[in-house]
Tab-separated table of C-alpha atoms and ligand atoms in Angstrom:
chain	number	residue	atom	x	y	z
A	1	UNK	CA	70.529	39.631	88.608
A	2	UNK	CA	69.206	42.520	91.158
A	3	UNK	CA	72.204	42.694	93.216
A	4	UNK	CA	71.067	44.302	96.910
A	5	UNK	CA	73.234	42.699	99.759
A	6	UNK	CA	77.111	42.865	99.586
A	7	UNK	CA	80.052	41.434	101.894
A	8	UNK	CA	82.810	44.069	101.386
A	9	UNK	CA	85.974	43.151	102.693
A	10	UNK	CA	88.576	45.734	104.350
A	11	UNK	CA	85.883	48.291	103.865
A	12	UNK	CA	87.796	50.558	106.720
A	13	UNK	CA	90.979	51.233	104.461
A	14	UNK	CA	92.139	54.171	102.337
A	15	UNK	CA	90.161	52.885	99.195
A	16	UNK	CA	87.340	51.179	100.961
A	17	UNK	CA	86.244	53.971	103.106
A	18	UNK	CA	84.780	55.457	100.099
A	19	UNK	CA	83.976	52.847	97.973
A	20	UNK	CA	81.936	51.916	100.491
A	21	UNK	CA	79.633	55.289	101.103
A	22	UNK	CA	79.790	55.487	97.110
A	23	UNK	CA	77.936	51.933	97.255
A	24	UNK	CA	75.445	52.680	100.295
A	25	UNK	CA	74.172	55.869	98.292
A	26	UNK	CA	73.653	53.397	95.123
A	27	UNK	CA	71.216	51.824	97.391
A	28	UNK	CA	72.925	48.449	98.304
A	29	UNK	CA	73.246	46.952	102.018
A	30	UNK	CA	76.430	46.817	102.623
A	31	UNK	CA	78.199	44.366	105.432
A	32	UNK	CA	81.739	45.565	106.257
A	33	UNK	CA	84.204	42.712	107.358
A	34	UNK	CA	87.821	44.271	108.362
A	35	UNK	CA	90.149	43.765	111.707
A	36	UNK	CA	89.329	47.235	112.273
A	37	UNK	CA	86.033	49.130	112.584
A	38	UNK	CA	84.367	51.552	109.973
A	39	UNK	CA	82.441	55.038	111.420
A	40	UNK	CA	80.122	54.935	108.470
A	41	UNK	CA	76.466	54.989	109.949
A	42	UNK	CA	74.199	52.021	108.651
A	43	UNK	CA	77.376	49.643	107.691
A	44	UNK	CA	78.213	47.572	110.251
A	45	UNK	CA	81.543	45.978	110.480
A	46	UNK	CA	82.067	42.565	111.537
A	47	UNK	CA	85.819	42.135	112.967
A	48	UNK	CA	86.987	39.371	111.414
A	49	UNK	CA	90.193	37.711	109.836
A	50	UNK	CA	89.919	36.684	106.007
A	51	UNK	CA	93.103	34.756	106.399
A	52	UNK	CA	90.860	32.390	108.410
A	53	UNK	CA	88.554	30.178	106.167
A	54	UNK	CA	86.348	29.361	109.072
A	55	UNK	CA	85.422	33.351	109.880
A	56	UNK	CA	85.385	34.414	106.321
A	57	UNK	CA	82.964	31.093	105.811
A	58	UNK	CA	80.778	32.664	108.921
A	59	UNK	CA	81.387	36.823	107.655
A	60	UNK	CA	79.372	35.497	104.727
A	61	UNK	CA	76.512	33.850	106.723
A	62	UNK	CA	75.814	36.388	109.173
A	63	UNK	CA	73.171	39.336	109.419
A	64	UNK	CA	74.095	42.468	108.266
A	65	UNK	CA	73.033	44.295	111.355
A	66	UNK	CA	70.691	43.373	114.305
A	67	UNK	CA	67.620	44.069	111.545
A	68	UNK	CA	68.465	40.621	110.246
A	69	UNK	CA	67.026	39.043	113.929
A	70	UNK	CA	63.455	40.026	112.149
A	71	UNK	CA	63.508	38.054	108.992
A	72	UNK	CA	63.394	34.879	111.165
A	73	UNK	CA	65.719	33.048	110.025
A	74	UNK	CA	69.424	32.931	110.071
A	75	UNK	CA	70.983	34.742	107.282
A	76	UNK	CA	72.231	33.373	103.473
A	77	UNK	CA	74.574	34.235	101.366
A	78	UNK	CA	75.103	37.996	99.865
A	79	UNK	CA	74.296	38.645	96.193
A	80	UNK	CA	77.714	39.708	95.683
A	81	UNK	CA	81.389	40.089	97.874
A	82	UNK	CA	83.823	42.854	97.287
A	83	UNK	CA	87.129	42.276	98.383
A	84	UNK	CA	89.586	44.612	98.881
A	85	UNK	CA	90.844	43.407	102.488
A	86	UNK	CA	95.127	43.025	102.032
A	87	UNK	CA	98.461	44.549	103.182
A	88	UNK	CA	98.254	47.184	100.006
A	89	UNK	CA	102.221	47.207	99.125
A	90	UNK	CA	105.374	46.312	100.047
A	91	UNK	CA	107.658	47.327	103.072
A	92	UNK	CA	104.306	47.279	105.392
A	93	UNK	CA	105.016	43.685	106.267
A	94	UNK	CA	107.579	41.429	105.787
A	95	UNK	CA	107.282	39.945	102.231
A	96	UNK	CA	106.557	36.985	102.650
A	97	UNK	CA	103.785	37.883	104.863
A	98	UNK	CA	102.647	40.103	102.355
A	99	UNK	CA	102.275	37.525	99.699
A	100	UNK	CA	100.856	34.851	102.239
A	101	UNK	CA	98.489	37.044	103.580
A	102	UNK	CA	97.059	38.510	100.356
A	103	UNK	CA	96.846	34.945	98.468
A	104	UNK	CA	95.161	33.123	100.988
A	105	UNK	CA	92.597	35.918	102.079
A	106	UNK	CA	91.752	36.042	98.238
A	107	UNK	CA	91.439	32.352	98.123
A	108	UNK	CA	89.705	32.257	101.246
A	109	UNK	CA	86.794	34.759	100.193
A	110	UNK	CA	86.520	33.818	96.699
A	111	UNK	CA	86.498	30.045	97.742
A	112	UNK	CA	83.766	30.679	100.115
A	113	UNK	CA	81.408	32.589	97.886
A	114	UNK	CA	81.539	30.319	95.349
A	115	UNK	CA	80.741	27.369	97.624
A	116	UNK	CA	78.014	29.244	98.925
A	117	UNK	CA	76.612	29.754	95.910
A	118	UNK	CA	77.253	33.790	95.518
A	119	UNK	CA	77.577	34.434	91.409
A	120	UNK	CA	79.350	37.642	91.166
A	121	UNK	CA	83.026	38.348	93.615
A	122	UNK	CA	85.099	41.649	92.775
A	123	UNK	CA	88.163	41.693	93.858
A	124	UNK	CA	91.432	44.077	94.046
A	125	UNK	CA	94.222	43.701	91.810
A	126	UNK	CA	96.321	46.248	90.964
A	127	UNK	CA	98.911	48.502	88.981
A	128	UNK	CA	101.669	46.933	90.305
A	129	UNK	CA	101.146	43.637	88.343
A	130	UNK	CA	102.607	45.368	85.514
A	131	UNK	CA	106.128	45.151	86.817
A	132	UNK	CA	107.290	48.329	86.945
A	133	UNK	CA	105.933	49.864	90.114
A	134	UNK	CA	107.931	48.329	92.761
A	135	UNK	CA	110.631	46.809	90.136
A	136	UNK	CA	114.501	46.894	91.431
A	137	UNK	CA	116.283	49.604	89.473
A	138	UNK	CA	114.990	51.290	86.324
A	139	UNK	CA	112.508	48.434	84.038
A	140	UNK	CA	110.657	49.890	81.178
A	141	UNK	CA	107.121	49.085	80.118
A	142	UNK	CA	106.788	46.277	77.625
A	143	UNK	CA	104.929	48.637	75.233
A	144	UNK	CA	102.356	51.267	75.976
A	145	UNK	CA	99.490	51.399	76.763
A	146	UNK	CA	98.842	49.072	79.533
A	147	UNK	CA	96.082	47.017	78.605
A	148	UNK	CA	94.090	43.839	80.514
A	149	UNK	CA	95.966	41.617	77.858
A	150	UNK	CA	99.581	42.617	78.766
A	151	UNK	CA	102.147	40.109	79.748
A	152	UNK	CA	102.252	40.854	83.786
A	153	UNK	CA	105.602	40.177	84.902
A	154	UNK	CA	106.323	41.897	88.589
A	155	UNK	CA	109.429	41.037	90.747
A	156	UNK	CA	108.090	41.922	94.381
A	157	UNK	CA	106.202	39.732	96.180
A	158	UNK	CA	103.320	41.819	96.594
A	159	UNK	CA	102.850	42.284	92.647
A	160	UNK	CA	103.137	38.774	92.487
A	161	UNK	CA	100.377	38.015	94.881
A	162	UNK	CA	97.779	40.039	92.984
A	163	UNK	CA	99.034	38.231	89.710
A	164	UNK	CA	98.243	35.089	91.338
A	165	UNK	CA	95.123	36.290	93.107
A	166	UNK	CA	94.326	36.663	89.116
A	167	UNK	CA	94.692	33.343	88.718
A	168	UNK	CA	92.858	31.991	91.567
A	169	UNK	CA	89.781	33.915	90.369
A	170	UNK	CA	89.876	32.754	86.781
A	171	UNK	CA	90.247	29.013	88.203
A	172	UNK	CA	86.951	29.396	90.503
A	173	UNK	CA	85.001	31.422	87.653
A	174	UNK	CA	86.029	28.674	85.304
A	175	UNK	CA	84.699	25.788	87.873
A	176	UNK	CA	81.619	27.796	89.006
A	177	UNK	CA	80.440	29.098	85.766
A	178	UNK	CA	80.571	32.634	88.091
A	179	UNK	CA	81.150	36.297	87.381
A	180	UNK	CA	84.464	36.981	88.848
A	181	UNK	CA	86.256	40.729	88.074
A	182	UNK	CA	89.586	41.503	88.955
A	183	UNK	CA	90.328	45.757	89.066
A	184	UNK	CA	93.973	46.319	88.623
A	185	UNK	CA	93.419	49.344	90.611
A	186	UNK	CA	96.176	52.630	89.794
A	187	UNK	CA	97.716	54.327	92.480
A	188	UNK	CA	94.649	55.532	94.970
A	189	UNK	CA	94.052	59.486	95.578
A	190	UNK	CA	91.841	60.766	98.131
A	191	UNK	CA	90.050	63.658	97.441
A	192	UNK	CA	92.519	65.628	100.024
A	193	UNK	CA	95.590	64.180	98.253
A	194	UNK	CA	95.502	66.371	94.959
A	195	UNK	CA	97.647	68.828	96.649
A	196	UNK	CA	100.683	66.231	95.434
A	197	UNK	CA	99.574	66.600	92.293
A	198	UNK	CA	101.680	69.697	91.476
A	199	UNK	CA	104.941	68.173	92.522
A	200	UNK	CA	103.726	65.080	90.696
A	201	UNK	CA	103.511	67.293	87.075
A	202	UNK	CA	106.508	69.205	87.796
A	203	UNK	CA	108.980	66.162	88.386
A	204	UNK	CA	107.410	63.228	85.917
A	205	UNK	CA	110.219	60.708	86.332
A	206	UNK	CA	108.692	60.087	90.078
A	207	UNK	CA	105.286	59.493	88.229
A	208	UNK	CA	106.901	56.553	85.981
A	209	UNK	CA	106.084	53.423	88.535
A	210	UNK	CA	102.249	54.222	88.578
A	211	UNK	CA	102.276	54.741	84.645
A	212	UNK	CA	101.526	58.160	85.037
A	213	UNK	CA	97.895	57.200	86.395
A	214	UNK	CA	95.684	57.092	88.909
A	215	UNK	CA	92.344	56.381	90.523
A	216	UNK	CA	90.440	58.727	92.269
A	217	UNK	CA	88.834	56.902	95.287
A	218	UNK	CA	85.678	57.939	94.230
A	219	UNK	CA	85.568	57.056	90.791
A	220	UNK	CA	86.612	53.650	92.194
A	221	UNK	CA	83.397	53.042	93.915
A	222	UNK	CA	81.833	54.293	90.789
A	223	UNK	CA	83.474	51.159	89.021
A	224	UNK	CA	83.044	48.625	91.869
A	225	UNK	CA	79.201	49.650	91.171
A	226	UNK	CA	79.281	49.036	87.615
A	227	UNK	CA	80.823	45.441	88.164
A	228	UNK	CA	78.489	44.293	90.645
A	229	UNK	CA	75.719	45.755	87.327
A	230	UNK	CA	77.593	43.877	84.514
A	231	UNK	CA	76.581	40.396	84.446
A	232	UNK	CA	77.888	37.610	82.497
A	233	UNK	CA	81.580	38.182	81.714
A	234	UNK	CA	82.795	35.065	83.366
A	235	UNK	CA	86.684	36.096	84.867
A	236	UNK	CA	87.599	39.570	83.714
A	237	UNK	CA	89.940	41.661	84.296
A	238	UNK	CA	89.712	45.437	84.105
A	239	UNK	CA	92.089	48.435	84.774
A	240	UNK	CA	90.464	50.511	87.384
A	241	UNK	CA	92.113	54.309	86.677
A	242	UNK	CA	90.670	57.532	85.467
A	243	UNK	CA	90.837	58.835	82.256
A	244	UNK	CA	93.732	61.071	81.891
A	245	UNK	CA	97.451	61.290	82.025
A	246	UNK	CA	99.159	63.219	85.204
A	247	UNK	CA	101.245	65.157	82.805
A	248	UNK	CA	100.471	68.477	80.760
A	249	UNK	CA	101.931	67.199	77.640
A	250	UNK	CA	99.928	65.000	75.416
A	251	UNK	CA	100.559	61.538	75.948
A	252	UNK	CA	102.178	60.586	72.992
A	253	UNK	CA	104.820	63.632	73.020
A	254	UNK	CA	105.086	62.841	76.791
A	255	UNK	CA	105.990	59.015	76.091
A	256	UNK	CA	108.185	59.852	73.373
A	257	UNK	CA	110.416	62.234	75.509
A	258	UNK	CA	110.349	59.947	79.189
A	259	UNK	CA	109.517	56.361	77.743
A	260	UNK	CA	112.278	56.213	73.831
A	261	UNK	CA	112.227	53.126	72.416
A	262	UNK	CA	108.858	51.715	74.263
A	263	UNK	CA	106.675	50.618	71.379
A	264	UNK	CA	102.711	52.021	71.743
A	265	UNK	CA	100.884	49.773	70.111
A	266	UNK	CA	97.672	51.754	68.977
A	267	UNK	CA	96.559	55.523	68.425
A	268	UNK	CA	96.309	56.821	72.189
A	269	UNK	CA	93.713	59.779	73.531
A	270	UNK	CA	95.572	62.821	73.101
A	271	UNK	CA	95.547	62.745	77.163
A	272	UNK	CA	94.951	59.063	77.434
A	273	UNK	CA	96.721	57.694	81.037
A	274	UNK	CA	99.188	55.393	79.803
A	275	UNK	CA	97.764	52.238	82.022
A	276	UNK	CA	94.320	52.794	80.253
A	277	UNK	CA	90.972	52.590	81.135
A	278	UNK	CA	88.977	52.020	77.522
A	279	UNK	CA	87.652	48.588	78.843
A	280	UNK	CA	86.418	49.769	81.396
A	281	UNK	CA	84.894	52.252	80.032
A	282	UNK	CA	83.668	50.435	76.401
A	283	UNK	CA	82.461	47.355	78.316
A	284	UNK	CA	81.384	48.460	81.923
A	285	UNK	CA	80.326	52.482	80.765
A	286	UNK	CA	82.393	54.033	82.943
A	287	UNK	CA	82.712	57.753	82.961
A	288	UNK	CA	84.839	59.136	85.328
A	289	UNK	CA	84.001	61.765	87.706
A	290	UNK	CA	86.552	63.471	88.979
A	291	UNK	CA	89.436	63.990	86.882
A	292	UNK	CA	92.571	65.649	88.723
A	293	UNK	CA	92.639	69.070	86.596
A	294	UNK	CA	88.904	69.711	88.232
A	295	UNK	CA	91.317	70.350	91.625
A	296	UNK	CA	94.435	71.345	90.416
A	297	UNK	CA	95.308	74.927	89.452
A	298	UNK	CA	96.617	74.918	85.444
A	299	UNK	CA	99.673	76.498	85.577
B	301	LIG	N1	96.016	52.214	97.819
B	301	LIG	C1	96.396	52.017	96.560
B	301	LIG	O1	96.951	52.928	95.900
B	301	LIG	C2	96.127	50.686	95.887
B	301	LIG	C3	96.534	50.519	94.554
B	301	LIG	C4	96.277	49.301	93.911
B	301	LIG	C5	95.616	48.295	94.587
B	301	LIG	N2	95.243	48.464	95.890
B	301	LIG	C6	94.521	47.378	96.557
B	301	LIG	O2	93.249	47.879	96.952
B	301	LIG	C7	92.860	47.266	98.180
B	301	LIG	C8	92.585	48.332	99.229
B	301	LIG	O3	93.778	49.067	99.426
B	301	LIG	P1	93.867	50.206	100.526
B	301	LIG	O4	94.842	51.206	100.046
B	301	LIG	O5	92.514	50.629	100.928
B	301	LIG	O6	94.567	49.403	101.720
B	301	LIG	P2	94.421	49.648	103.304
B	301	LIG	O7	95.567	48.966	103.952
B	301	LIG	O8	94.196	51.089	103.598
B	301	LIG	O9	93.082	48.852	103.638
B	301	LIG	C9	93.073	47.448	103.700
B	301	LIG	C10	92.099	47.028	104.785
B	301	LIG	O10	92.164	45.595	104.891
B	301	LIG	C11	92.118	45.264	106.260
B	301	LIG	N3	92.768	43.972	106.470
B	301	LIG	C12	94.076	43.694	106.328
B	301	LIG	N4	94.308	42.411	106.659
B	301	LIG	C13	93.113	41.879	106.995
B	301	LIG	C14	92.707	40.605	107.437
B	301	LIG	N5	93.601	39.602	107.597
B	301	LIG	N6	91.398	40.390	107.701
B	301	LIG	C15	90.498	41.395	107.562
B	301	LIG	N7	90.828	42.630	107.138
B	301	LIG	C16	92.123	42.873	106.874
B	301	LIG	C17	92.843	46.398	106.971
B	301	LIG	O11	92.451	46.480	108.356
B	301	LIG	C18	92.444	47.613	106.153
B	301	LIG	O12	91.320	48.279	106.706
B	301	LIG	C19	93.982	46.303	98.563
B	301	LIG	O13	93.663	45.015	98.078
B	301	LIG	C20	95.179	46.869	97.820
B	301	LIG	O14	96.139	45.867	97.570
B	301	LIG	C21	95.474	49.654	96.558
């Protein structure tokens, strides 16, 4: 399916606000619907609350922009919703605002596409479903690497909400016969934030909660693209990091040194990130863009 108009939730936040240009420039029309507005010329942002079934049920029947007023008619349904609108940790909100907020919005937006008929619904998971990134005390990894098929097991109530934000999109793919993709998205850099990346190689315990990994904001909207291209997968869910370890050891020496004991249970990249991105890659064609060591001086 061509795949032209999107509904992008929480578009004006740290991942959004360049997922979104990245998807503009690939040629789609993109709607923005966030509490707060984006300054990207040609998206227009519709202030609206996803925690509200009735707006999120209107954000996707609305013109895109006062162009709409032409067609002469009132507007349908995108081709496809992005959602990436939530409180993005814990110790933002109180947690159990946190885990109400983020469950409902997701059920809210996918709920709504679906009724409306849209086929395809990305939405963001993330790292933290793994269990170890906002864990109490020291938890190891099950077993290394951290693929889509790993037994998720967080403790905090925001992990939790993207585990069950999993499940609510594999029970509405399931029902609607749609495409539904859920990106377990690594920690999020900014192309101004690989100036941490030197304290980040020097001291790798601190790196142990995001696995080592991360996404570069713009490789993110690279992957976002590729989902709303890859038709046909029913509920997925896919790791959404870049290629490579933050370390200068090879993974496998690395994980043998910080990680004894942790089983790996296949023949890694010899720079492989330890939360890996080979599904992504093998099934969407994903080839990242801007791996950290293009902006961070070798030592
Ligand atoms: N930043 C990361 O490192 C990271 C890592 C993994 C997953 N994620 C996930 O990626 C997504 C984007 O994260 P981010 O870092 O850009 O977060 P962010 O907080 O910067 O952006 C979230 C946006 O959602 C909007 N929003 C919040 N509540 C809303 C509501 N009720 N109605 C409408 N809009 C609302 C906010 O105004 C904000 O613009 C989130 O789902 C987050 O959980 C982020």
């Amino acid at each position: 399916m061509t795949i032209k108009r999107i509904v992008f939730t929480g578009g004006t936040g740290k991942a959004g606000r360049h997922v979104v240009p990245h998807l503009v420039a690939k040629g789609y029309s993109v709607l923005n619907v966030d509490l707060k507005p984006l300054d990207l010329p040609g998206v227009n942002t519709l202030i609206a609350d996803v925690t509200d079934s009735g707006q999120v049920f209107n954000a996707l029947t609305t013109h895109f922009g006062f162009d709409g007023f032409n067609d002469g008619k009132p507007a349908g349904a995108p081709d496809a919703v992005v959602h990436f609108a939530a409180i993005p940790r814990v110790l933002i909100e109180p947690d159990n605002k946190t885990f109400d907020l983020n469950v409902i919005s997701t059920y809210n937006v996918i709920e709504a596409a679906m009724k409306l008929g849209v086929r395809k619904v990305i939405i963001a998971s993330s790292e933290t479903t793994y269990g170890v990134c906002f864990a109490e005390g020291e938890k190891d990894f099950h077993s290394f690497p951290l693929e889509e098929d790993y037994d998720v097991d967080p403790m905090d109530s925001y992990g939790l909400s993207k585990v069950v934000n999993e499940k609510t999109a594999r029970a509405f793919a399931m029902r609607f016969a749609a495409d539904i993709y859920a990106l377990r998205i690594g920690n999020v850099i900014e192309p101004h934030e690989y100036d941490r990346f030197p304290a980040f190689i020097a001291d790798p315990p601190s790196r142990k909660r995001n696995a080592w990994s991360y996404i570069d904001a713009r490789d993110l909207g690279e992957i976002v693209h590729l989902c709303l291209q890859k038709d046909g997968l029913g509920f997925q869910v896919f790791n959404a990091v870049n290629d490579t370890i933050t370390a200068n050891l090879p993974t496998r020496e690395f994980l043998t040194r910080y990680c004894p004991g942790v089983p790996v249970t296949r023949p890694l990249g010899e720079f492989e990130a330890p939360l890996s991105n080979r599904k992504a890659r093998e099934t969407l064609g994903f080839k990242e863009a801007h791996n950290w060591r293009q902006y961070v001086p070798a030592k």
